[in-house]
XYZ file of C-alpha atoms in Angstrom:
704
model
C 27.031 6.881 -8.624
C 25.758 10.549 -9.188
C 22.066 11.349 -8.700
C 22.272 13.059 -11.911
C 22.812 9.564 -13.756
C 20.321 8.100 -12.003
C 17.609 10.558 -13.160
C 18.363 9.870 -16.409
C 17.705 5.964 -15.859
C 14.566 6.953 -14.359
C 13.440 8.181 -17.536
C 13.640 5.090 -19.045
C 12.306 2.946 -16.584
C 8.872 2.200 -18.542
C 11.081 0.262 -21.243
C 10.913 -2.958 -18.691
C 7.686 -4.174 -18.224
C 5.576 -7.586 -18.470
C 1.869 -8.999 -18.029
C 1.212 -11.051 -15.403
C 1.382 -14.832 -15.990
C -0.146 -16.597 -13.074
C -2.362 -19.444 -13.788
C -5.302 -18.154 -12.218
C -4.997 -14.901 -13.334
C -7.791 -13.024 -15.264
C -7.614 -12.887 -19.303
C -8.808 -9.516 -19.828
C -6.811 -6.089 -20.059
C -7.307 -2.681 -19.118
C -9.956 -0.609 -20.955
C -8.586 1.996 -23.570
C -8.923 5.032 -21.109
C -7.573 3.309 -17.775
C -4.829 2.082 -20.054
C -4.002 5.826 -20.856
C -4.342 6.550 -17.372
C -1.542 3.647 -16.613
C 0.650 5.105 -19.307
C 0.380 8.312 -17.223
C 1.431 6.450 -14.217
C 4.491 5.368 -15.942
C 5.718 8.862 -15.413
C 4.765 9.286 -11.885
C 6.690 5.941 -11.083
C 9.929 7.294 -13.002
C 9.649 10.523 -10.757
C 8.906 8.413 -7.372
C 12.007 6.342 -8.039
C 14.450 8.974 -8.815
C 13.526 11.315 -5.768
C 13.850 7.813 -4.026
C 16.638 5.988 -5.541
C 14.998 3.086 -5.941
C 16.729 0.442 -7.904
C 13.496 -2.054 -8.901
C 10.013 -2.233 -8.222
C 7.166 -3.907 -9.572
C 3.384 -3.186 -8.874
C -0.057 -3.946 -10.215
C -3.588 -4.480 -9.902
C -6.470 -6.960 -9.918
C -10.137 -6.525 -10.485
C -12.847 -8.475 -11.571
C -11.696 -10.290 -15.025
C -8.792 -7.567 -15.588
C -5.134 -7.682 -14.526
C -2.387 -5.372 -14.970
C 1.452 -5.759 -13.607
C 4.418 -4.185 -14.433
C 7.927 -4.086 -13.560
C 10.369 -0.726 -13.396
C 13.882 -0.480 -13.011
C 16.485 -3.417 -12.259
C 16.064 -6.331 -10.385
C 19.969 -6.561 -10.376
C 21.596 -3.335 -10.907
C 25.235 -5.240 -11.204
C 23.803 -7.199 -14.539
C 21.262 -4.795 -15.691
C 18.247 -7.376 -15.183
C 15.322 -5.418 -15.811
C 12.397 -5.915 -13.145
C 9.186 -7.457 -14.801
C 5.881 -8.988 -13.603
C 7.380 -12.251 -12.928
C 10.545 -10.862 -10.950
C 10.339 -12.808 -7.415
C 10.592 -10.541 -4.154
C 11.282 -11.237 -0.860
C 7.616 -10.996 0.624
C 8.186 -10.520 4.404
C 5.337 -9.935 6.532
C 2.818 -9.803 3.350
C 3.601 -14.066 4.525
C 1.238 -13.391 7.750
C -2.104 -13.297 6.049
C -1.349 -16.850 3.861
C -0.717 -18.228 7.555
C -3.575 -16.788 8.660
C -5.434 -18.595 5.969
C -3.902 -21.893 6.144
C -4.747 -22.108 10.123
C -8.530 -21.383 9.332
C -8.386 -24.303 6.672
C -7.442 -26.390 9.159
C -9.785 -25.070 11.911
C -12.806 -25.937 8.969
C -11.379 -29.596 9.152
C -11.808 -29.690 12.834
C -7.798 -29.863 13.246
C -7.331 -26.799 15.146
C -9.387 -25.471 17.942
C -8.737 -21.544 17.981
C -9.077 -21.017 21.685
C -6.812 -24.061 22.723
C -3.251 -23.901 24.202
C -0.731 -23.618 21.401
C 1.119 -26.573 23.024
C -2.033 -28.744 21.899
C -0.292 -28.451 18.397
C 3.339 -27.551 19.682
C 3.770 -29.847 22.363
C 7.481 -28.579 22.591
C 6.978 -25.314 23.190
C 7.390 -24.608 26.905
C 4.230 -23.759 29.125
C 3.978 -19.966 30.188
C 2.416 -18.516 33.307
C -0.951 -18.085 31.232
C -2.090 -20.216 28.610
C -1.672 -18.747 24.971
C -4.147 -19.510 22.356
C -4.048 -20.063 18.612
C -6.779 -17.063 18.449
C -4.462 -14.815 20.637
C -1.185 -15.577 18.217
C -3.526 -14.666 15.154
C -4.159 -11.254 16.561
C -0.537 -10.424 17.853
C -2.492 -10.436 21.634
C -0.332 -13.770 22.801
C 2.162 -12.075 24.787
C 4.685 -13.021 22.727
C 7.536 -10.815 22.511
C 9.303 -9.528 19.514
C 13.241 -9.198 18.613
C 15.435 -9.024 21.695
C 18.540 -8.818 20.842
C 18.400 -7.469 16.938
C 21.745 -7.530 16.701
C 21.676 -11.826 16.656
C 18.073 -12.299 15.715
C 17.752 -10.396 12.787
C 21.146 -11.305 11.403
C 20.898 -15.472 10.845
C 23.430 -16.314 8.345
C 22.534 -20.102 9.012
C 19.516 -22.103 7.434
C 17.158 -22.805 10.440
C 14.543 -25.543 10.580
C 10.995 -25.277 12.359
C 12.257 -26.261 15.679
C 15.572 -24.347 15.324
C 13.567 -21.057 14.542
C 11.409 -21.672 17.532
C 14.173 -22.041 19.845
C 15.065 -18.361 19.436
C 12.425 -17.277 21.493
C 10.598 -20.237 23.142
C 12.424 -19.001 26.184
C 11.650 -15.241 26.406
C 9.152 -14.503 29.165
C 5.775 -13.261 28.110
C 5.387 -9.452 28.100
C 2.006 -9.459 29.049
C -0.923 -11.552 29.927
C -2.165 -13.058 27.031
C -5.444 -10.856 25.573
C -3.920 -7.723 27.197
C -1.793 -6.068 25.186
C -0.987 -5.789 21.463
C 2.593 -6.413 20.282
C 3.375 -7.078 16.645
C 5.810 -9.731 16.329
C 6.815 -12.283 13.681
C 7.858 -14.879 16.473
C 3.992 -15.521 17.098
C 3.426 -16.227 13.915
C 6.614 -18.205 13.770
C 4.851 -20.512 16.435
C 1.537 -20.594 14.172
C 3.678 -21.944 11.228
C 4.542 -24.960 14.204
C 1.023 -25.163 14.964
C 0.285 -25.698 11.202
C 3.008 -28.680 10.834
C 1.586 -29.787 13.921
C -2.179 -30.186 13.324
C -1.438 -31.178 9.461
C 1.179 -33.382 9.964
C 2.730 -31.699 6.807
C 5.996 -29.570 6.756
C 4.848 -25.842 6.410
C 5.997 -25.368 3.067
C 4.486 -28.494 1.874
C 1.168 -27.697 3.336
C 1.160 -23.899 1.542
C 2.084 -25.735 -1.299
C -0.869 -28.204 -1.496
C -3.471 -26.041 0.191
C -3.133 -22.681 -0.581
C -0.374 -21.273 -3.116
C -1.200 -24.270 -5.343
C -4.944 -24.099 -5.547
C -4.759 -19.914 -6.083
C -2.305 -20.932 -8.777
C 0.551 -18.952 -7.202
C 3.034 -20.853 -8.871
C 6.274 -18.304 -7.967
C 5.276 -18.758 -4.397
C 8.270 -20.405 -2.460
C 10.259 -20.584 0.801
C 13.144 -18.491 0.447
C 16.460 -20.216 0.187
C 19.857 -18.954 -0.805
C 21.199 -22.305 -1.735
C 18.264 -22.597 -4.288
C 17.897 -21.734 -7.624
C 14.819 -19.447 -7.974
C 13.398 -17.913 -11.212
C 13.371 -14.635 -11.670
C 14.916 -13.795 -8.025
C 15.941 -10.406 -7.317
C 18.883 -8.957 -5.521
C 18.225 -6.349 -2.543
C 19.633 -3.141 -2.141
C 20.144 -0.526 0.795
C 21.331 2.922 0.670
C 23.992 4.435 2.219
C 23.988 8.103 1.772
C 23.347 8.366 -1.602
C 24.838 5.547 -3.049
C 23.486 1.972 -3.462
C 25.068 -0.855 -1.362
C 23.698 -4.770 -1.335
C 22.148 -5.876 0.843
C 23.468 -7.632 4.082
C 23.229 -11.572 3.644
C 20.377 -12.435 5.945
C 19.045 -16.434 5.888
C 15.378 -15.679 6.546
C 14.420 -19.429 7.325
C 14.055 -18.492 10.690
C 11.395 -16.249 9.588
C 9.388 -19.254 7.602
C 5.540 -18.751 8.396
C 6.252 -15.169 9.562
C 8.252 -13.559 6.537
C 9.942 -16.172 4.885
C 8.628 -16.291 1.536
C 9.673 -15.056 -2.015
C 6.924 -14.658 -4.389
C 5.992 -12.481 -7.600
C 3.689 -9.405 -7.629
C 1.048 -11.657 -9.901
C 1.239 -14.158 -6.849
C 0.670 -11.595 -4.476
C -2.687 -10.448 -6.386
C -3.934 -14.127 -6.918
C -3.899 -14.461 -2.787
C -5.568 -11.375 -2.414
C -8.314 -12.380 -4.977
C -8.489 -15.497 -3.894
C -9.139 -14.614 -0.361
C -12.156 -12.227 -0.770
C -13.642 -14.646 -3.286
C -13.828 -17.354 -0.960
C -11.779 -20.144 -3.136
C -9.980 -21.562 0.111
C -11.728 -20.432 2.728
C -15.633 -20.613 3.561
C -17.478 -17.222 3.685
C -18.018 -17.576 7.312
C -13.655 -18.048 8.165
C -13.245 -14.986 5.761
C -15.625 -13.262 7.990
C -13.913 -14.299 11.245
C -10.162 -13.631 9.736
C -11.169 -9.862 8.441
C -12.583 -8.604 12.117
C -10.280 -6.364 13.857
C -9.665 -8.044 17.187
C -9.516 -6.153 20.510
C -7.860 -5.981 24.027
C -9.376 -7.095 26.867
C -9.669 -3.761 27.799
C -11.519 -3.360 25.049
C -9.131 -1.246 22.408
C -9.390 -2.117 18.932
C -6.192 -3.272 17.406
C -6.752 -2.623 13.960
C -5.601 -6.366 13.181
C -7.727 -9.157 12.535
C -6.550 -13.000 11.708
C -3.395 -12.045 9.642
C -4.503 -8.741 8.052
C -4.257 -5.211 8.774
C -7.859 -3.504 9.182
C -8.820 -0.096 9.394
C -11.111 2.068 7.216
C -9.262 3.576 4.284
C -11.127 7.194 3.152
C -14.613 5.817 4.367
C -13.581 2.286 2.347
C -13.647 -1.500 3.538
C -10.195 -2.436 3.247
C -7.549 -5.377 4.477
C -4.028 -5.096 3.916
C -0.547 -6.139 5.238
C 2.656 -4.682 4.547
C 6.534 -6.432 4.614
C 9.806 -5.069 5.283
C 13.288 -7.067 5.667
C 16.599 -7.319 4.472
C 16.570 -6.819 0.656
C 12.801 -5.869 0.211
C 9.600 -3.878 1.201
C 6.030 -5.286 0.031
C 2.756 -4.267 0.302
C -0.898 -5.997 -0.391
C -3.883 -4.126 -0.197
C -7.605 -5.309 -0.955
C -11.055 -4.027 -1.102
C -13.147 -6.934 -0.989
C -16.216 -5.156 -1.839
C -15.101 -3.856 -5.134
C -13.353 -7.217 -5.832
C -10.304 -4.932 -6.029
C -6.303 -5.918 -4.905
C -3.401 -4.034 -5.117
C 0.306 -5.090 -4.830
C 4.009 -3.668 -4.961
C 7.025 -4.932 -4.102
C 10.590 -3.076 -4.251
C 14.092 -4.443 -4.117
C 15.352 -1.305 -2.114
C 15.057 -1.479 1.891
C 12.748 1.045 4.022
C 11.338 2.784 1.234
C 7.606 3.527 1.845
C 5.573 1.237 -0.431
C 2.332 2.348 0.020
C 2.908 5.636 -2.169
C 2.831 3.256 -5.296
C -0.295 1.595 -4.166
C -2.187 4.483 -3.221
C -1.048 6.444 -6.498
C -2.287 3.142 -8.344
C -5.692 3.260 -6.492
C -6.409 6.705 -7.763
C -5.444 5.849 -11.348
C -7.640 2.736 -11.476
C -10.800 4.080 -9.702
C -10.217 7.710 -9.989
C -11.408 8.326 -6.376
C -8.871 10.196 -3.987
C -7.145 7.513 -1.726
C -7.802 9.877 1.014
C -9.068 13.453 1.541
C -6.961 15.631 3.645
C -9.468 18.478 4.922
C -7.816 21.089 7.119
C -10.481 23.074 9.441
C -9.530 26.672 9.974
C -12.220 27.260 12.854
C -10.578 26.000 15.993
C -13.966 26.194 17.425
C -15.493 23.484 14.905
C -12.478 21.215 14.761
C -14.176 19.000 17.069
C -17.475 18.739 15.158
C -15.141 17.783 12.122
C -13.542 14.939 14.036
C -16.963 13.646 15.112
C -18.055 13.512 11.587
C -14.952 12.165 10.252
C -15.455 9.148 12.811
C -18.812 8.497 11.620
C -18.034 8.946 8.041
C -15.065 6.415 8.311
C -16.542 3.715 10.398
C -20.300 4.267 8.631
C -19.199 4.006 5.269
C -16.840 1.291 5.226
C -19.243 -0.895 7.113
C -22.332 -0.183 4.594
C -19.609 -0.932 1.625
C -19.147 -4.212 3.111
C -22.388 -5.267 3.978
C -25.829 -3.985 4.037
C -26.945 -5.464 7.083
C -27.826 -3.254 9.781
C -25.451 -3.007 12.380
C -27.507 -2.240 15.578
C -31.365 -1.784 16.427
C -33.100 1.390 16.553
C -32.707 1.722 20.443
C -29.020 1.180 20.214
C -28.626 3.632 17.566
C -30.643 6.095 19.367
C -28.576 5.897 22.651
C -25.546 5.893 20.475
C -26.638 9.460 18.859
C -27.819 10.738 22.672
C -24.169 9.942 23.891
C -22.365 11.865 21.132
C -24.216 14.754 21.814
C -23.910 14.611 25.131
C -20.258 13.739 25.428
C -18.625 14.168 22.314
C -20.057 17.690 22.033
C -19.882 18.561 25.588
C -18.508 21.837 26.812
C -15.713 20.204 28.877
C -13.274 20.165 25.619
C -10.707 17.790 27.503
C -13.410 14.973 28.327
C -15.149 15.396 24.986
C -11.370 14.655 23.512
C -11.147 11.714 25.397
C -14.485 10.475 24.377
C -13.628 11.214 20.765
C -10.646 9.382 20.912
C -12.473 6.413 22.477
C -15.474 6.363 20.448
C -14.401 3.901 17.865
C -13.580 0.886 20.222
C -15.418 -1.429 21.897
C -14.721 0.381 25.410
C -16.398 3.242 23.917
C -19.264 1.252 22.899
C -18.120 1.917 19.295
C -20.288 4.580 18.936
C -19.118 5.450 16.080
C -19.464 2.532 14.031
C -23.257 2.301 15.438
C -24.657 5.904 14.671
C -22.438 6.007 11.181
C -23.784 3.026 9.944
C -27.036 3.943 10.415
C -26.528 7.266 8.647
C -25.084 5.369 5.870
C -28.365 2.890 5.401
C -30.445 6.007 5.634
C -28.724 7.910 3.157
C -28.696 5.047 0.869
C -32.668 3.883 1.450
C -33.312 7.642 0.572
C -31.453 7.355 -2.888
C -27.780 8.508 -2.059
C -24.790 6.618 -4.115
C -22.450 6.534 -0.991
C -19.689 6.689 -3.733
C -20.038 10.297 -3.997
C -18.700 10.740 -0.614
C -15.126 9.669 -2.051
C -15.150 13.591 -3.277
C -17.183 14.958 -0.417
C -16.124 12.836 2.639
C -17.224 13.495 6.174
C -18.501 16.675 6.083
C -20.941 16.045 2.981
C -21.720 12.791 4.569
C -22.586 14.369 7.885
C -24.504 17.301 5.715
C -26.417 15.309 3.809
C -27.897 12.921 6.841
C -28.423 16.143 8.908
C -30.561 17.512 5.749
C -32.158 14.114 5.556
C -32.860 13.742 9.288
C -34.543 17.256 9.344
C -36.468 16.844 6.313
C -38.463 13.773 8.167
C -41.459 14.086 10.693
C -39.530 15.130 13.718
C -38.405 11.734 15.607
C -38.313 9.129 12.745
C -34.689 9.564 12.303
C -32.183 10.246 15.424
C -30.651 13.988 15.302
C -27.579 15.784 16.361
C -27.302 18.735 18.720
C -28.451 21.949 16.707
C -24.686 23.361 17.097
C -23.376 20.555 15.749
C -25.692 20.396 13.031
C -25.313 24.087 12.019
C -21.310 24.167 12.357
C -21.518 21.223 9.966
C -23.609 22.807 7.476
C -21.297 25.784 7.640
C -18.153 23.800 7.152
C -19.512 21.798 4.141
C -20.525 24.623 2.397
C -16.839 25.828 2.844
C -15.600 22.420 1.811
C -17.877 22.699 -1.644
C -16.074 26.039 -2.348
C -12.504 24.598 -2.183
C -12.417 20.991 -2.336
C -11.568 21.031 -5.884
C -8.500 23.167 -5.550
C -5.541 21.317 -6.828
C -1.886 21.464 -5.556
C 0.342 23.416 -7.756
C 2.180 21.658 -10.447
C 5.806 21.006 -9.734
C 7.540 23.436 -11.735
C 5.627 26.090 -9.691
C 8.075 27.952 -7.697
C 7.681 27.635 -3.848
C 6.667 31.652 -3.686
C 3.829 31.252 -6.657
C 2.659 28.087 -4.695
C 2.751 30.672 -1.383
C 0.341 33.039 -3.282
C -1.916 30.587 -5.179
C -2.879 28.622 -2.317
C -3.019 31.829 0.124
C -5.663 33.469 -2.499
C -7.651 30.543 -2.427
C -8.115 29.565 1.275
C -8.618 33.298 2.473
C -11.540 33.662 4.475
C -12.799 29.725 3.954
C -13.165 27.205 7.254
C -12.245 24.132 5.768
C -10.025 23.454 2.691
C -7.590 21.011 1.216
C -4.611 20.213 3.452
C -1.227 19.828 1.536
C 0.840 19.496 4.219
C 1.428 15.837 2.951
C 2.579 17.457 -0.193
C 4.782 20.411 1.030
C 6.329 17.421 3.434
C 7.400 15.579 0.233
C 8.657 18.827 -1.381
C 10.692 19.572 1.817
C 12.086 16.481 2.257
C 12.839 16.420 -1.729
C 14.604 19.676 -1.404
C 16.465 18.812 1.849
C 17.787 15.022 0.155
C 19.371 17.686 -2.623
C 20.997 20.212 -0.395
C 18.599 23.097 -1.148
C 18.003 23.644 2.966
C 16.347 27.271 1.769
C 13.612 25.537 -0.247
C 13.112 22.861 2.528
C 12.661 25.854 4.872
C 10.827 27.657 2.926
C 8.063 24.642 2.373
C 7.592 24.211 5.894
C 7.063 27.977 6.486
C 4.132 27.641 4.132
C 2.745 24.405 6.059
C 2.856 26.563 9.505
C 1.410 29.388 7.845
C -1.334 27.770 6.069
C -2.566 25.431 8.229
C -1.088 27.078 11.896
C -3.723 24.402 13.938
C -2.173 21.405 12.458
C 0.347 19.526 14.435
C 1.915 17.940 11.375
C 2.583 21.344 10.007
C 4.559 22.365 13.060
C 6.219 18.910 13.257
C 7.160 19.519 9.748
C 8.572 22.607 10.469
C 10.346 21.398 13.339
C 11.787 18.453 11.791
C 13.106 20.673 8.304
C 14.855 23.066 11.234
C 16.407 19.906 12.857
C 18.025 18.710 9.120
C 19.614 22.308 8.867
C 21.044 22.322 12.458
C 18.709 24.796 14.015
C 17.841 22.440 16.937
C 16.699 25.104 19.137
C 14.045 26.239 17.155
C 13.188 23.016 15.957
C 11.946 21.675 19.253
C 10.153 24.648 20.120
C 7.882 23.734 16.681
C 7.973 20.077 17.887
C 6.628 21.384 21.260
C 3.869 23.175 19.257
C 3.044 20.114 17.327
C 2.954 18.070 20.639
C 0.374 20.664 22.214
C -1.822 20.302 19.186
C -1.739 16.777 19.272
C -0.233 14.328 22.057
C -0.514 11.305 19.876
C 0.187 13.207 16.400
C 3.398 13.970 14.754
C 5.277 14.626 17.442
C 4.594 11.664 19.403
C 7.366 9.133 20.567
C 6.252 6.709 17.920
C 6.123 9.635 15.094
C 9.095 10.901 15.897
C 10.639 7.741 16.110
C 9.367 6.304 12.850
C 11.000 9.199 11.320
C 14.271 8.590 12.864
C 14.322 5.512 11.144
C 13.327 6.811 7.889
C 16.299 9.063 7.656
C 18.592 6.659 8.686
C 17.304 3.965 6.097
C 17.855 6.660 3.268
C 21.299 6.992 5.090
C 20.889 10.009 6.858
C 21.785 8.336 9.840
C 23.325 11.425 11.594
C 20.194 13.289 11.000
C 18.008 10.609 12.387
C 19.999 10.477 15.222
C 19.256 14.275 15.702
C 15.350 13.375 15.448
C 15.983 11.004 18.362
C 17.975 13.547 20.828
C 14.817 16.081 19.907
C 12.682 13.512 20.816
C 13.937 12.424 23.739
C 13.893 16.002 25.152
C 10.667 16.208 24.380
C 9.737 12.896 25.897
C 12.404 12.302 28.832
C 10.217 8.986 30.300
C 10.025 7.144 26.773
C 12.061 4.093 27.318
C 11.990 3.098 23.467
C 12.984 6.291 22.498
C 16.607 5.942 24.758
C 16.839 2.343 23.214
C 16.533 3.840 19.318
C 19.214 6.378 20.366
C 21.394 3.730 21.411
C 21.296 1.695 18.081
C 22.307 4.863 16.565
C 24.923 5.710 18.739
C 26.097 2.104 18.466
C 25.722 2.785 14.380
C 27.673 6.127 14.738
C 30.552 4.155 16.532
C 29.569 6.482 19.972
C 29.953 3.015 21.959
C 29.905 5.275 25.876
C 26.923 7.247 24.635
C 25.099 3.985 23.473
C 25.946 2.306 26.972
C 24.375 5.138 28.772
C 21.200 5.597 26.431
C 20.502 2.181 26.910
C 20.927 2.178 30.950
C 18.803 5.176 30.910
C 16.216 3.340 29.070
C 16.350 0.142 31.515
C 16.007 2.668 34.155
C 12.932 4.351 32.840
C 11.344 0.926 32.358
C 13.172 -2.361 32.906
C 10.721 -4.347 31.413
C 10.038 -2.790 28.083
C 10.054 -4.684 25.236
C 13.815 -3.967 24.156
C 15.029 -4.646 27.821
C 16.897 -7.797 27.244
C 18.539 -6.819 23.988
C 19.686 -3.388 25.937
C 21.214 -5.395 28.663
C 22.822 -7.845 26.096
C 24.193 -4.567 24.417
C 25.911 -3.152 27.077
C 27.816 -6.172 28.215
C 28.497 -6.357 24.403
C 29.917 -2.483 24.290
C 32.055 -3.154 27.509
C 29.376 -1.394 29.939
C 29.607 -2.620 33.461
C 27.150 -5.639 34.175
C 26.450 -4.251 37.892
C 23.929 -1.873 36.276
C 21.962 -4.265 34.594
C 19.945 -5.812 37.331
C 16.186 -5.671 36.657
């Protein structure tokens, strides 16, 4: 199908809509002003769906007694069945927080001990060299591996019961001593489903219907079953180049308690609303569930019990995403605001978070995240400190009115920040800043930031104003407050830090309102507008994400010159940004200019080794391209990534998968061998050995 036909279809997407019908759904509808903004949201959705060739999507929110849900596009392309509020999507990993809730219910009933070995409830699970506890499984800290042979484990066609699902991985060795390493794994959550059955005496599906889904009015939530007649079931799709293809048939019963459910968006909202309202768990259990866990070494995992947990623009938020054949999903909740947002789409590997972010901005009138660029290299460290204090401190204040630490601990946190985060040794200071939000770093950003937020609120400041002022305004206002109070009454920052923040905040005040130019403005006009607006400023909006979208959309349309122009503008406006240089490198790669592309990526890596040119980021970009049908371009990204990170086994493993996809068997075997040589025990090692045999490689190379 030609893309021009799809754009016409996208323009009519708003015709297909429906209002939530969940049993527990609020009855109120959006106020007129919000309803008008939601009408404008329709146009954004149509544009996004057209650009990413999304067949169907349902998106919605719930806040207080107001709920709004709408479907766009088609649930079934072949039969022209529209997507609606009642469309039933595979939830994928959004199932995990539901499983976590069931575990905590059984803890409250005295039927599960979180620190008991899993064999207490699943006696048939083999004993490992170290005990694996229920708590560790909830936080992906149990040492349980993920898929080892994805060619088999992610493509099951037959239906599996609980015992058969556990048998898939029960003989896998632990990848680490439990508690020492975070490894996101659906197998660990499958084991939790077996724990629920062992502790409750009920089947997983039966327990969930009676104790979680039913009480919350989630009448459309079921375990997925290809043989069952499920009302409003959507069809799933993938992209092959620019063409839609039906998703591969995969029976997901083997992922039952980790990602084996199907539901509507209103049911997703009902779940999020029910959790933060305390309808099916005690306040103590909810509080425990949303605490981020940490490894034994004191590194936060940004995951609690079934929820991703990370401050979002200085807001307290919990979330979970899902992705599998036929679907992508995202559930985002802001408990203190009683706001839950959800999205589900029937196109694989598309980014669902963009819909949640845009809808959040429509509903609240706040930007999702302030992207601030610091043009003064010497002041960048001061901004990083301010950002850490803001994210941790404001999010904590939004969650609770209680003090986080006493006065002595708070003063010690300020002292450490002054002495170490702002020390002359830039390398040591950078390492300290990176650790400052973790228990290993004393959680000094949280300790100091929570005190700053509390003092500002006590002084009559509305913390919501920092949705637009951000970290610089937050830190500046505290500095001015502490300077205006009798010496010693409030902890102070180093004078050089205070001066840097006040100067940056003044610059940000002048530039924060500058908006990204309209889509119809040519790139040359954007260039001149933004250069004029930012000239001489030390802090201004970072439009690298918008330039990234522009470059990707231009490249997808075959407009190489426009894509390269966008990437050049990114580097010229934001020369200190790793993301800008990575954008240029990736755009050059897509244009076939390998040597300058690698040079640009190397610059990005020098600016931030953990940023946009890190192994994880480049690996993610390669799979994004693959998901959009651009397999060859994704392979080029991986080849560049391997040249930048020659010691990374996972990149070699990913490159091997791409070679297989392109039918390059000898190259795939060699890449798998390279991965095993670099790290014989990396997470994909078992699958790599099996793949080498399957591809006709010599078995003598497979010794650990």
